[in-house]
Amino acid sequence: PTPTATGIGVYYTAMRLGALDLVIIEDRKWKDGPSIVEGPIYDRASLEDVQLLGARQELFLTDWMQRPAAFKVVLSQTMFAKPATHQGWELKPQPQDPDCNGWPMPARDRALEILGPNVVMLAGDQHLGMAARLGIETWDDGPLVLMAPGTANGHPRAWLPEGNLAGDSAALPYTG
């Protein structure tokens, strides 16, 4: 419960229900904004020290992952990805978005590496509702995430991919 250096209150905790081990994290509080980045805000080299979860939550999650449990679930504010391809009232393409938790990528990858592929994440925010397998090095080496759609969304988003994202001419379009 120790506040941040600026005095803002924080929360993250774990809860055990039989074989189910839940963790609740606050994934927006420690996230740095693009204004602190020295260099291009989408250049991985510029982002090595930019935070998503912060050191305290990363340590907490690392310790939590060491606890044996039959089933582990992470409850978070939003998913660690950028599922929206278009945003705003006119749904214009937006290929990059530092507001999503796919940014900053090194910190996002660090969080997913801590959690690994055997965790289920449940999230909800103003973003798109979806089920996805998150990846770090491959398409499926991260957690499964289920994200509830925003119900009172003041900033519309959509997933409207163009063309065949799989790169396989035999695959169905728009499946990623």
PDB file of N, CA and C in Angstrom, residues 46-105:
ATOM      1  N   SER A  46      15.071   3.268 -27.218  1.00  0.00           N
ATOM      2  CA  SER A  46      14.704   4.438 -26.420  1.00  0.00           C
ATOM      3  C   SER A  46      13.832   4.077 -25.227  1.00  0.00           C
ATOM      4  N   LEU A  47      13.319   2.843 -25.194  1.00  0.00           N
ATOM      5  CA  LEU A  47      12.284   2.482 -24.225  1.00  0.00           C
ATOM      6  C   LEU A  47      12.733   1.525 -23.135  1.00  0.00           C
ATOM      7  N   GLU A  48      14.007   1.171 -23.091  1.00  0.00           N
ATOM      8  CA  GLU A  48      14.467   0.156 -22.138  1.00  0.00           C
ATOM      9  C   GLU A  48      14.174   0.513 -20.679  1.00  0.00           C
ATOM     10  N   ASP A  49      14.191   1.790 -20.310  1.00  0.00           N
ATOM     11  CA  ASP A  49      13.964   2.194 -18.927  1.00  0.00           C
ATOM     12  C   ASP A  49      12.558   2.749 -18.679  1.00  0.00           C
ATOM     13  N   VAL A  50      11.690   2.696 -19.675  1.00  0.00           N
ATOM     14  CA  VAL A  50      10.337   3.218 -19.542  1.00  0.00           C
ATOM     15  C   VAL A  50       9.474   2.137 -18.881  1.00  0.00           C
ATOM     16  N   GLN A  51       8.671   2.540 -17.900  1.00  0.00           N
ATOM     17  CA  GLN A  51       7.910   1.601 -17.083  1.00  0.00           C
ATOM     18  C   GLN A  51       6.489   1.376 -17.583  1.00  0.00           C
ATOM     19  N   LEU A  52       5.998   0.164 -17.378  1.00  0.00           N
ATOM     20  CA  LEU A  52       4.581  -0.158 -17.543  1.00  0.00           C
ATOM     21  C   LEU A  52       4.002  -0.492 -16.169  1.00  0.00           C
ATOM     22  N   LEU A  53       4.519  -1.528 -15.532  1.00  0.00           N
ATOM     23  CA  LEU A  53       4.013  -1.939 -14.222  1.00  0.00           C
ATOM     24  C   LEU A  53       4.802  -1.360 -13.060  1.00  0.00           C
ATOM     25  N   GLY A  54       6.019  -0.969 -13.274  1.00  0.00           N
ATOM     26  CA  GLY A  54       6.858  -0.490 -12.189  1.00  0.00           C
ATOM     27  C   GLY A  54       7.569  -1.641 -11.502  1.00  0.00           C
ATOM     28  N   ALA A  55       8.690  -1.335 -10.874  1.00  0.00           N
ATOM     29  CA  ALA A  55       9.541  -2.365 -10.261  1.00  0.00           C
ATOM     30  C   ALA A  55       8.829  -3.117  -9.139  1.00  0.00           C
ATOM     31  N   ARG A  56       8.034  -2.423  -8.316  1.00  0.00           N
ATOM     32  CA  ARG A  56       7.343  -3.098  -7.200  1.00  0.00           C
ATOM     33  C   ARG A  56       6.370  -4.158  -7.687  1.00  0.00           C
ATOM     34  N   GLN A  57       5.567  -3.815  -8.701  1.00  0.00           N
ATOM     35  CA  GLN A  57       4.604  -4.790  -9.211  1.00  0.00           C
ATOM     36  C   GLN A  57       5.294  -5.926  -9.950  1.00  0.00           C
ATOM     37  N   GLU A  58       6.381  -5.636 -10.671  1.00  0.00           N
ATOM     38  CA  GLU A  58       7.115  -6.705 -11.345  1.00  0.00           C
ATOM     39  C   GLU A  58       7.673  -7.691 -10.323  1.00  0.00           C
ATOM     40  N   LEU A  59       8.238  -7.185  -9.238  1.00  0.00           N
ATOM     41  CA  LEU A  59       8.750  -8.062  -8.176  1.00  0.00           C
ATOM     42  C   LEU A  59       7.609  -8.848  -7.534  1.00  0.00           C
ATOM     43  N   PHE A  60       6.503  -8.198  -7.268  1.00  0.00           N
ATOM     44  CA  PHE A  60       5.327  -8.848  -6.691  1.00  0.00           C
ATOM     45  C   PHE A  60       4.849  -9.988  -7.593  1.00  0.00           C
ATOM     46  N   LEU A  61       4.739  -9.730  -8.905  1.00  0.00           N
ATOM     47  CA  LEU A  61       4.297 -10.764  -9.837  1.00  0.00           C
ATOM     48  C   LEU A  61       5.303 -11.906  -9.943  1.00  0.00           C
ATOM     49  N   THR A  62       6.586 -11.579  -9.908  1.00  0.00           N
ATOM     50  CA  THR A  62       7.621 -12.621  -9.947  1.00  0.00           C
ATOM     51  C   THR A  62       7.488 -13.541  -8.744  1.00  0.00           C
ATOM     52  N   ASP A  63       7.309 -12.970  -7.563  1.00  0.00           N
ATOM     53  CA  ASP A  63       7.114 -13.778  -6.349  1.00  0.00           C
ATOM     54  C   ASP A  63       5.821 -14.587  -6.430  1.00  0.00           C
ATOM     55  N   TRP A  64       4.754 -13.979  -6.914  1.00  0.00           N
ATOM     56  CA  TRP A  64       3.463 -14.661  -7.026  1.00  0.00           C
ATOM     57  C   TRP A  64       3.547 -15.854  -7.971  1.00  0.00           C
ATOM     58  N   MET A  65       4.256 -15.697  -9.061  1.00  0.00           N
ATOM     59  CA  MET A  65       4.383 -16.787 -10.040  1.00  0.00           C
ATOM     60  C   MET A  65       5.138 -17.982  -9.461  1.00  0.00           C
ATOM     61  N   GLN A  66       5.950 -17.769  -8.416  1.00  0.00           N
ATOM     62  CA  GLN A  66       6.697 -18.870  -7.796  1.00  0.00           C
ATOM     63  C   GLN A  66       5.808 -19.729  -6.901  1.00  0.00           C
ATOM     64  N   ARG A  67       4.654 -19.216  -6.501  1.00  0.00           N
ATOM     65  CA  ARG A  67       3.740 -19.969  -5.638  1.00  0.00           C
ATOM     66  C   ARG A  67       3.033 -21.039  -6.445  1.00  0.00           C
ATOM     67  N   PRO A  68       3.014 -22.265  -5.949  1.00  0.00           N
ATOM     68  CA  PRO A  68       2.305 -23.313  -6.686  1.00  0.00           C
ATOM     69  C   PRO A  68       0.790 -23.097  -6.629  1.00  0.00           C
ATOM     70  N   ALA A  69       0.145 -23.327  -7.754  1.00  0.00           N
ATOM     71  CA  ALA A  69      -1.316 -23.230  -7.842  1.00  0.00           C
ATOM     72  C   ALA A  69      -1.766 -23.981  -9.079  1.00  0.00           C
ATOM     73  N   ALA A  70      -2.940 -24.566  -9.010  1.00  0.00           N
ATOM     74  CA  ALA A  70      -3.485 -25.292 -10.157  1.00  0.00           C
ATOM     75  C   ALA A  70      -3.904 -24.336 -11.266  1.00  0.00           C
ATOM     76  N   PHE A  71      -4.357 -23.138 -10.888  1.00  0.00           N
ATOM     77  CA  PHE A  71      -4.883 -22.203 -11.885  1.00  0.00           C
ATOM     78  C   PHE A  71      -4.575 -20.785 -11.433  1.00  0.00           C
ATOM     79  N   LYS A  72      -3.891 -20.008 -12.276  1.00  0.00           N
ATOM     80  CA  LYS A  72      -3.517 -18.632 -11.947  1.00  0.00           C
ATOM     81  C   LYS A  72      -4.248 -17.652 -12.862  1.00  0.00           C
ATOM     82  N   VAL A  73      -4.822 -16.608 -12.242  1.00  0.00           N
ATOM     83  CA  VAL A  73      -5.570 -15.587 -12.979  1.00  0.00           C
ATOM     84  C   VAL A  73      -5.073 -14.209 -12.557  1.00  0.00           C
ATOM     85  N   VAL A  74      -4.835 -13.361 -13.546  1.00  0.00           N
ATOM     86  CA  VAL A  74      -4.440 -11.971 -13.315  1.00  0.00           C
ATOM     87  C   VAL A  74      -5.626 -11.088 -13.665  1.00  0.00           C
ATOM     88  N   LEU A  75      -6.057 -10.256 -12.734  1.00  0.00           N
ATOM     89  CA  LEU A  75      -7.096  -9.255 -12.982  1.00  0.00           C
ATOM     90  C   LEU A  75      -6.385  -7.918 -13.164  1.00  0.00           C
ATOM     91  N   SER A  76      -6.603  -7.289 -14.317  1.00  0.00           N
ATOM     92  CA  SER A  76      -5.919  -6.030 -14.600  1.00  0.00           C
ATOM     93  C   SER A  76      -6.876  -5.068 -15.288  1.00  0.00           C
ATOM     94  N   GLN A  77      -6.431  -3.842 -15.435  1.00  0.00           N
ATOM     95  CA  GLN A  77      -7.277  -2.827 -16.037  1.00  0.00           C
ATOM     96  C   GLN A  77      -7.418  -3.023 -17.538  1.00  0.00           C
ATOM     97  N   THR A  78      -6.337  -3.359 -18.216  1.00  0.00           N
ATOM     98  CA  THR A  78      -6.410  -3.554 -19.660  1.00  0.00           C
ATOM     99  C   THR A  78      -5.380  -4.570 -20.105  1.00  0.00           C
ATOM    100  N   MET A  79      -5.512  -5.043 -21.324  1.00  0.00           N
ATOM    101  CA  MET A  79      -4.602  -6.068 -21.830  1.00  0.00           C
ATOM    102  C   MET A  79      -3.273  -5.456 -22.246  1.00  0.00           C
ATOM    103  N   PHE A  80      -2.238  -6.272 -22.275  1.00  0.00           N
ATOM    104  CA  PHE A  80      -0.902  -5.804 -22.627  1.00  0.00           C
ATOM    105  C   PHE A  80      -0.683  -5.970 -24.133  1.00  0.00           C
ATOM    106  N   ALA A  81      -1.465  -5.225 -24.904  1.00  0.00           N
ATOM    107  CA  ALA A  81      -1.402  -5.267 -26.361  1.00  0.00           C
ATOM    108  C   ALA A  81      -2.144  -4.052 -26.911  1.00  0.00           C
ATOM    109  N   LYS A  82      -2.083  -3.870 -28.214  1.00  0.00           N
ATOM    110  CA  LYS A  82      -2.826  -2.809 -28.883  1.00  0.00           C
ATOM    111  C   LYS A  82      -3.749  -3.463 -29.899  1.00  0.00           C
ATOM    112  N   PRO A  83      -4.942  -3.857 -29.479  1.00  0.00           N
ATOM    113  CA  PRO A  83      -5.832  -4.544 -30.416  1.00  0.00           C
ATOM    114  C   PRO A  83      -6.542  -3.622 -31.398  1.00  0.00           C
ATOM    115  N   ALA A  84      -6.692  -2.365 -31.094  1.00  0.00           N
ATOM    116  CA  ALA A  84      -7.426  -1.449 -31.980  1.00  0.00           C
ATOM    117  C   ALA A  84      -6.553  -1.036 -33.162  1.00  0.00           C
ATOM    118  N   THR A  85      -7.121  -1.102 -34.346  1.00  0.00           N
ATOM    119  CA  THR A  85      -6.438  -0.616 -35.540  1.00  0.00           C
ATOM    120  C   THR A  85      -6.913   0.783 -35.927  1.00  0.00           C
ATOM    121  N   HIS A  86      -8.128   1.138 -35.494  1.00  0.00           N
ATOM    122  CA  HIS A  86      -8.735   2.423 -35.834  1.00  0.00           C
ATOM    123  C   HIS A  86      -9.312   3.052 -34.567  1.00  0.00           C
ATOM    124  N   GLN A  87      -9.221   4.395 -34.463  1.00  0.00           N
ATOM    125  CA  GLN A  87      -9.696   5.072 -33.261  1.00  0.00           C
ATOM    126  C   GLN A  87     -10.340   6.407 -33.602  1.00  0.00           C
ATOM    127  N   GLY A  88     -11.095   6.909 -32.646  1.00  0.00           N
ATOM    128  CA  GLY A  88     -11.741   8.210 -32.787  1.00  0.00           C
ATOM    129  C   GLY A  88     -13.118   8.090 -33.402  1.00  0.00           C
ATOM    130  N   TRP A  89     -13.859   9.189 -33.373  1.00  0.00           N
ATOM    131  CA  TRP A  89     -15.235   9.177 -33.860  1.00  0.00           C
ATOM    132  C   TRP A  89     -15.334   8.843 -35.336  1.00  0.00           C
ATOM    133  N   GLU A  90     -14.287   9.126 -36.108  1.00  0.00           N
ATOM    134  CA  GLU A  90     -14.298   8.793 -37.534  1.00  0.00           C
ATOM    135  C   GLU A  90     -13.584   7.461 -37.806  1.00  0.00           C
ATOM    136  N   LEU A  91     -13.152   6.769 -36.755  1.00  0.00           N
ATOM    137  CA  LEU A  91     -12.437   5.490 -36.847  1.00  0.00           C
ATOM    138  C   LEU A  91     -11.324   5.526 -37.887  1.00  0.00           C
ATOM    139  N   LYS A  92     -10.394   6.458 -37.670  1.00  0.00           N
ATOM    140  CA  LYS A  92      -9.244   6.585 -38.556  1.00  0.00           C
ATOM    141  C   LYS A  92      -8.162   5.592 -38.135  1.00  0.00           C
ATOM    142  N   PRO A  93      -7.406   5.084 -39.115  1.00  0.00           N
ATOM    143  CA  PRO A  93      -6.323   4.154 -38.767  1.00  0.00           C
ATOM    144  C   PRO A  93      -5.327   4.809 -37.814  1.00  0.00           C
ATOM    145  N   GLN A  94      -4.925   4.065 -36.802  1.00  0.00           N
ATOM    146  CA  GLN A  94      -3.910   4.538 -35.867  1.00  0.00           C
ATOM    147  C   GLN A  94      -2.996   3.356 -35.565  1.00  0.00           C
ATOM    148  N   PRO A  95      -1.918   3.218 -36.343  1.00  0.00           N
ATOM    149  CA  PRO A  95      -1.057   2.044 -36.183  1.00  0.00           C
ATOM    150  C   PRO A  95      -0.263   2.036 -34.881  1.00  0.00           C
ATOM    151  N   GLN A  96      -0.079   3.185 -34.256  1.00  0.00           N
ATOM    152  CA  GLN A  96       0.683   3.253 -33.006  1.00  0.00           C
ATOM    153  C   GLN A  96      -0.107   4.045 -31.980  1.00  0.00           C
ATOM    154  N   ASP A  97       0.027   3.647 -30.703  1.00  0.00           N
ATOM    155  CA  ASP A  97      -0.730   4.311 -29.649  1.00  0.00           C
ATOM    156  C   ASP A  97      -0.031   4.101 -28.312  1.00  0.00           C
ATOM    157  N   PRO A  98       0.661   5.113 -27.787  1.00  0.00           N
ATOM    158  CA  PRO A  98       1.361   4.941 -26.515  1.00  0.00           C
ATOM    159  C   PRO A  98       0.420   4.844 -25.314  1.00  0.00           C
ATOM    160  N   ASP A  99      -0.892   5.082 -25.509  1.00  0.00           N
ATOM    161  CA  ASP A  99      -1.844   4.923 -24.411  1.00  0.00           C
ATOM    162  C   ASP A  99      -2.152   3.455 -24.138  1.00  0.00           C
ATOM    163  N   CYS A 100      -2.048   2.606 -25.155  1.00  0.00           N
ATOM    164  CA  CYS A 100      -2.354   1.189 -24.954  1.00  0.00           C
ATOM    165  C   CYS A 100      -1.235   0.533 -24.138  1.00  0.00           C
ATOM    166  N   ASN A 101      -1.540  -0.619 -23.556  1.00  0.00           N
ATOM    167  CA  ASN A 101      -0.527  -1.310 -22.758  1.00  0.00           C
ATOM    168  C   ASN A 101       0.321  -2.267 -23.585  1.00  0.00           C
ATOM    169  N   GLY A 102       0.326  -2.101 -24.898  1.00  0.00           N
ATOM    170  CA  GLY A 102       1.338  -2.726 -25.731  1.00  0.00           C
ATOM    171  C   GLY A 102       2.583  -1.839 -25.761  1.00  0.00           C
ATOM    172  N   TRP A 103       2.448  -0.622 -25.250  1.00  0.00           N
ATOM    173  CA  TRP A 103       3.540   0.359 -25.172  1.00  0.00           C
ATOM    174  C   TRP A 103       3.795   0.685 -23.713  1.00  0.00           C
ATOM    175  N   PRO A 104       5.012   0.770 -23.284  1.00  0.00           N
ATOM    176  CA  PRO A 104       6.271   0.574 -23.983  1.00  0.00           C
ATOM    177  C   PRO A 104       6.592  -0.922 -24.126  1.00  0.00           C
ATOM    178  N   MET A 105       7.011  -1.303 -25.302  1.00  0.00           N
ATOM    179  CA  MET A 105       7.162  -2.724 -25.616  1.00  0.00           C
ATOM    180  C   MET A 105       8.144  -3.466 -24.712  1.00  0.00           C
TER     181      MET A 105
END
